[in-house]
Amino acid sequence: MLAAESGNVKVIRSVLQLAQFDVNARDIRGRTALAHAVASRSYDAMEALLEVEGVDVYCVDEQGMNLLMHAARGGQVQMVDRFLGLGLGANINVTDIEGRTALFHAVERRWCDSDIVSALLKIQGIHLSV
């Protein structure tokens, strides 16, 4: 997880080659290596982990936040687009433990990214009343 948190793709790939760990292991906050890569805001780190067979793209941390929420909150347009392409927008109205959706996380940022908001608003069935 430390490798993922660093966002350093070379380190991540080196650790992945060892293949002596559970890519879906969780830290004390319920976050996986993939969630840490998203938090590091490194698209390449995220992609390196997405290449691992069996990686859980539907992981939710102890706050009820999924990867799409973390990417939206972090202002990561490329990551949001990638996760939507993986089907993570299928349940776009899912909320974290505080009742916030990915759209809410995107717009609550101090510098809201209109590209993220636009991408999320294009998803069929999105609720605007949260």
mmCIF file of C-alpha atoms in Angstrom:
data_model
loop_
_atom_site.group_PDB
_atom_site.id
_atom_site.type_symbol
_atom_site.label_atom_id
_atom_site.label_comp_id
_atom_site.label_asym_id
_atom_site.label_seq_id
_atom_site.Cartn_x
_atom_site.Cartn_y
_atom_site.Cartn_z
ATOM 1 C CA MET A 1 0.000 0.000 0.000
ATOM 2 C CA LEU A 2 2.894 2.341 0.649
ATOM 3 C CA ALA A 3 4.034 1.887 -2.932
ATOM 4 C CA ALA A 4 0.560 2.793 -4.182
ATOM 5 C CA GLU A 5 0.323 5.746 -1.828
ATOM 6 C CA SER A 6 3.602 7.111 -3.175
ATOM 7 C CA GLY A 7 2.188 7.178 -6.697
ATOM 8 C CA ASN A 8 5.575 5.992 -7.974
ATOM 9 C CA VAL A 9 4.823 3.659 -10.882
ATOM 10 C CA LYS A 10 8.305 2.091 -10.915
ATOM 11 C CA VAL A 11 8.009 1.132 -7.258
ATOM 12 C CA ILE A 12 4.479 -0.188 -7.784
ATOM 13 C CA ARG A 13 5.538 -2.326 -10.744
ATOM 14 C CA SER A 14 8.506 -3.685 -8.746
ATOM 15 C CA VAL A 15 6.208 -4.692 -5.898
ATOM 16 C CA LEU A 16 3.716 -6.200 -8.345
ATOM 17 C CA GLN A 17 6.463 -8.384 -9.826
ATOM 18 C CA LEU A 18 7.081 -9.911 -6.397
ATOM 19 C CA ALA A 19 3.471 -11.147 -6.387
ATOM 20 C CA GLN A 20 3.690 -11.909 -2.666
ATOM 21 C CA PHE A 21 0.845 -9.765 -1.423
ATOM 22 C CA ASP A 22 -2.917 -9.466 -1.585
ATOM 23 C CA VAL A 23 -3.701 -6.564 -3.906
ATOM 24 C CA ASN A 24 -7.081 -6.221 -2.183
ATOM 25 C CA ALA A 25 -5.721 -6.121 1.384
ATOM 26 C CA ARG A 26 -7.062 -3.206 3.403
ATOM 27 C CA ASP A 27 -5.459 -0.791 5.807
ATOM 28 C CA ILE A 28 -7.049 0.282 9.091
ATOM 29 C CA ARG A 29 -9.308 2.737 7.225
ATOM 30 C CA GLY A 30 -10.534 0.041 4.856
ATOM 31 C CA ARG A 31 -8.588 1.341 1.863
ATOM 32 C CA THR A 32 -6.902 -0.903 -0.674
ATOM 33 C CA ALA A 33 -3.740 -0.247 -2.664
ATOM 34 C CA LEU A 34 -5.946 0.931 -5.539
ATOM 35 C CA ALA A 35 -7.696 3.435 -3.269
ATOM 36 C CA HIS A 36 -4.281 4.713 -2.152
ATOM 37 C CA ALA A 37 -3.208 5.089 -5.781
ATOM 38 C CA VAL A 38 -6.325 7.167 -6.459
ATOM 39 C CA ALA A 39 -5.589 9.283 -3.380
ATOM 40 C CA SER A 40 -2.032 9.842 -4.643
ATOM 41 C CA ARG A 41 -3.581 11.384 -7.779
ATOM 42 C CA SER A 42 -1.265 9.349 -9.985
ATOM 43 C CA TYR A 43 -3.150 8.074 -13.009
ATOM 44 C CA ASP A 44 -0.251 5.804 -13.972
ATOM 45 C CA ALA A 45 -0.159 4.264 -10.483
ATOM 46 C CA MET A 46 -3.888 3.608 -10.691
ATOM 47 C CA GLU A 47 -3.510 2.030 -14.143
ATOM 48 C CA ALA A 48 -0.663 -0.209 -12.937
ATOM 49 C CA LEU A 49 -2.923 -1.597 -10.217
ATOM 50 C CA LEU A 50 -5.898 -1.960 -12.565
ATOM 51 C CA GLU A 51 -3.739 -4.336 -14.628
ATOM 52 C CA VAL A 52 -3.529 -6.775 -11.709
ATOM 53 C CA GLU A 53 -5.868 -9.707 -12.157
ATOM 54 C CA GLY A 54 -8.519 -9.785 -9.461
ATOM 55 C CA VAL A 55 -8.113 -6.201 -8.283
ATOM 56 C CA ASP A 56 -11.324 -5.032 -6.607
ATOM 57 C CA VAL A 57 -12.630 -1.955 -8.400
ATOM 58 C CA TYR A 58 -15.777 -1.968 -6.258
ATOM 59 C CA CYS A 59 -13.959 -1.506 -2.941
ATOM 60 C CA VAL A 60 -15.494 0.813 -0.368
ATOM 61 C CA ASP A 61 -13.604 2.233 2.607
ATOM 62 C CA GLU A 62 -14.822 2.625 6.191
ATOM 63 C CA GLN A 63 -16.359 5.997 5.265
ATOM 64 C CA GLY A 64 -18.431 4.302 2.568
ATOM 65 C CA MET A 65 -16.483 6.015 -0.201
ATOM 66 C CA ASN A 66 -15.815 4.148 -3.424
ATOM 67 C CA LEU A 67 -13.099 4.814 -5.989
ATOM 68 C CA LEU A 68 -15.310 7.065 -8.110
ATOM 69 C CA MET A 69 -16.041 9.247 -5.072
ATOM 70 C CA HIS A 70 -12.349 9.516 -4.211
ATOM 71 C CA ALA A 71 -11.453 10.454 -7.797
ATOM 72 C CA ALA A 72 -14.267 13.021 -7.988
ATOM 73 C CA ARG A 73 -13.297 14.510 -4.633
ATOM 74 C CA GLY A 74 -9.647 14.701 -5.724
ATOM 75 C CA GLY A 75 -10.505 16.494 -8.963
ATOM 76 C CA GLN A 76 -9.057 13.708 -11.100
ATOM 77 C CA VAL A 77 -10.902 13.972 -14.428
ATOM 78 C CA GLN A 78 -8.951 11.157 -16.112
ATOM 79 C CA MET A 79 -9.588 8.797 -13.219
ATOM 80 C CA VAL A 80 -13.296 9.631 -13.130
ATOM 81 C CA ASP A 81 -13.539 8.918 -16.861
ATOM 82 C CA ARG A 82 -11.633 5.643 -16.445
ATOM 83 C CA PHE A 83 -13.836 4.463 -13.582
ATOM 84 C CA LEU A 84 -16.986 5.378 -15.485
ATOM 85 C CA GLY A 85 -15.617 3.322 -18.397
ATOM 86 C CA LEU A 86 -15.252 0.364 -16.022
ATOM 87 C CA GLY A 87 -18.922 0.629 -15.133
ATOM 88 C CA LEU A 88 -18.464 2.246 -11.735
ATOM 89 C CA GLY A 89 -21.216 4.690 -12.605
ATOM 90 C CA ALA A 90 -23.756 1.869 -12.748
ATOM 91 C CA ASN A 91 -24.952 2.827 -9.279
ATOM 92 C CA ILE A 92 -24.159 6.520 -9.504
ATOM 93 C CA ASN A 93 -26.501 7.422 -6.659
ATOM 94 C CA VAL A 94 -24.776 5.283 -4.029
ATOM 95 C CA THR A 95 -23.811 7.342 -0.982
ATOM 96 C CA ASP A 96 -21.053 7.275 1.599
ATOM 97 C CA ILE A 97 -21.872 7.073 5.318
ATOM 98 C CA GLU A 98 -22.664 10.790 5.355
ATOM 99 C CA GLY A 99 -25.123 10.516 2.466
ATOM 100 C CA ARG A 100 -22.834 12.067 -0.167
ATOM 101 C CA THR A 101 -22.674 10.832 -3.761
ATOM 102 C CA ALA A 102 -19.783 11.098 -6.217
ATOM 103 C CA LEU A 103 -21.499 14.180 -7.676
ATOM 104 C CA PHE A 104 -21.682 15.758 -4.233
ATOM 105 C CA HIS A 105 -17.976 15.068 -3.682
ATOM 106 C CA ALA A 106 -17.197 16.657 -7.057
ATOM 107 C CA VAL A 107 -19.120 19.873 -6.403
ATOM 108 C CA GLU A 108 -18.144 20.310 -2.747
ATOM 109 C CA ARG A 109 -14.514 20.840 -3.723
ATOM 110 C CA ARG A 110 -13.311 24.394 -3.326
ATOM 111 C CA TRP A 111 -12.358 24.462 -7.012
ATOM 112 C CA CYS A 112 -15.062 22.348 -8.570
ATOM 113 C CA ASP A 113 -13.988 20.735 -11.853
ATOM 114 C CA SER A 114 -16.713 21.248 -14.444
ATOM 115 C CA ASP A 115 -15.412 18.344 -16.565
ATOM 116 C CA ILE A 116 -15.998 15.916 -13.698
ATOM 117 C CA VAL A 117 -19.437 17.336 -12.977
ATOM 118 C CA SER A 118 -20.322 17.137 -16.694
ATOM 119 C CA ALA A 119 -19.147 13.520 -16.915
ATOM 120 C CA LEU A 120 -21.204 12.537 -13.882
ATOM 121 C CA LEU A 121 -24.295 14.429 -15.069
ATOM 122 C CA LYS A 122 -24.268 12.430 -18.320
ATOM 123 C CA ILE A 123 -24.935 9.203 -16.439
ATOM 124 C CA GLN A 124 -28.488 8.048 -16.918
ATOM 125 C CA GLY A 125 -30.523 8.048 -13.718
ATOM 126 C CA ILE A 126 -28.327 10.377 -11.688
ATOM 127 C CA HIS A 127 -30.210 12.085 -8.865
ATOM 128 C CA LEU A 128 -29.563 15.762 -8.386
ATOM 129 C CA SER A 129 -31.353 16.069 -5.055
ATOM 130 C CA VAL A 130 -28.800 14.929 -2.509
#
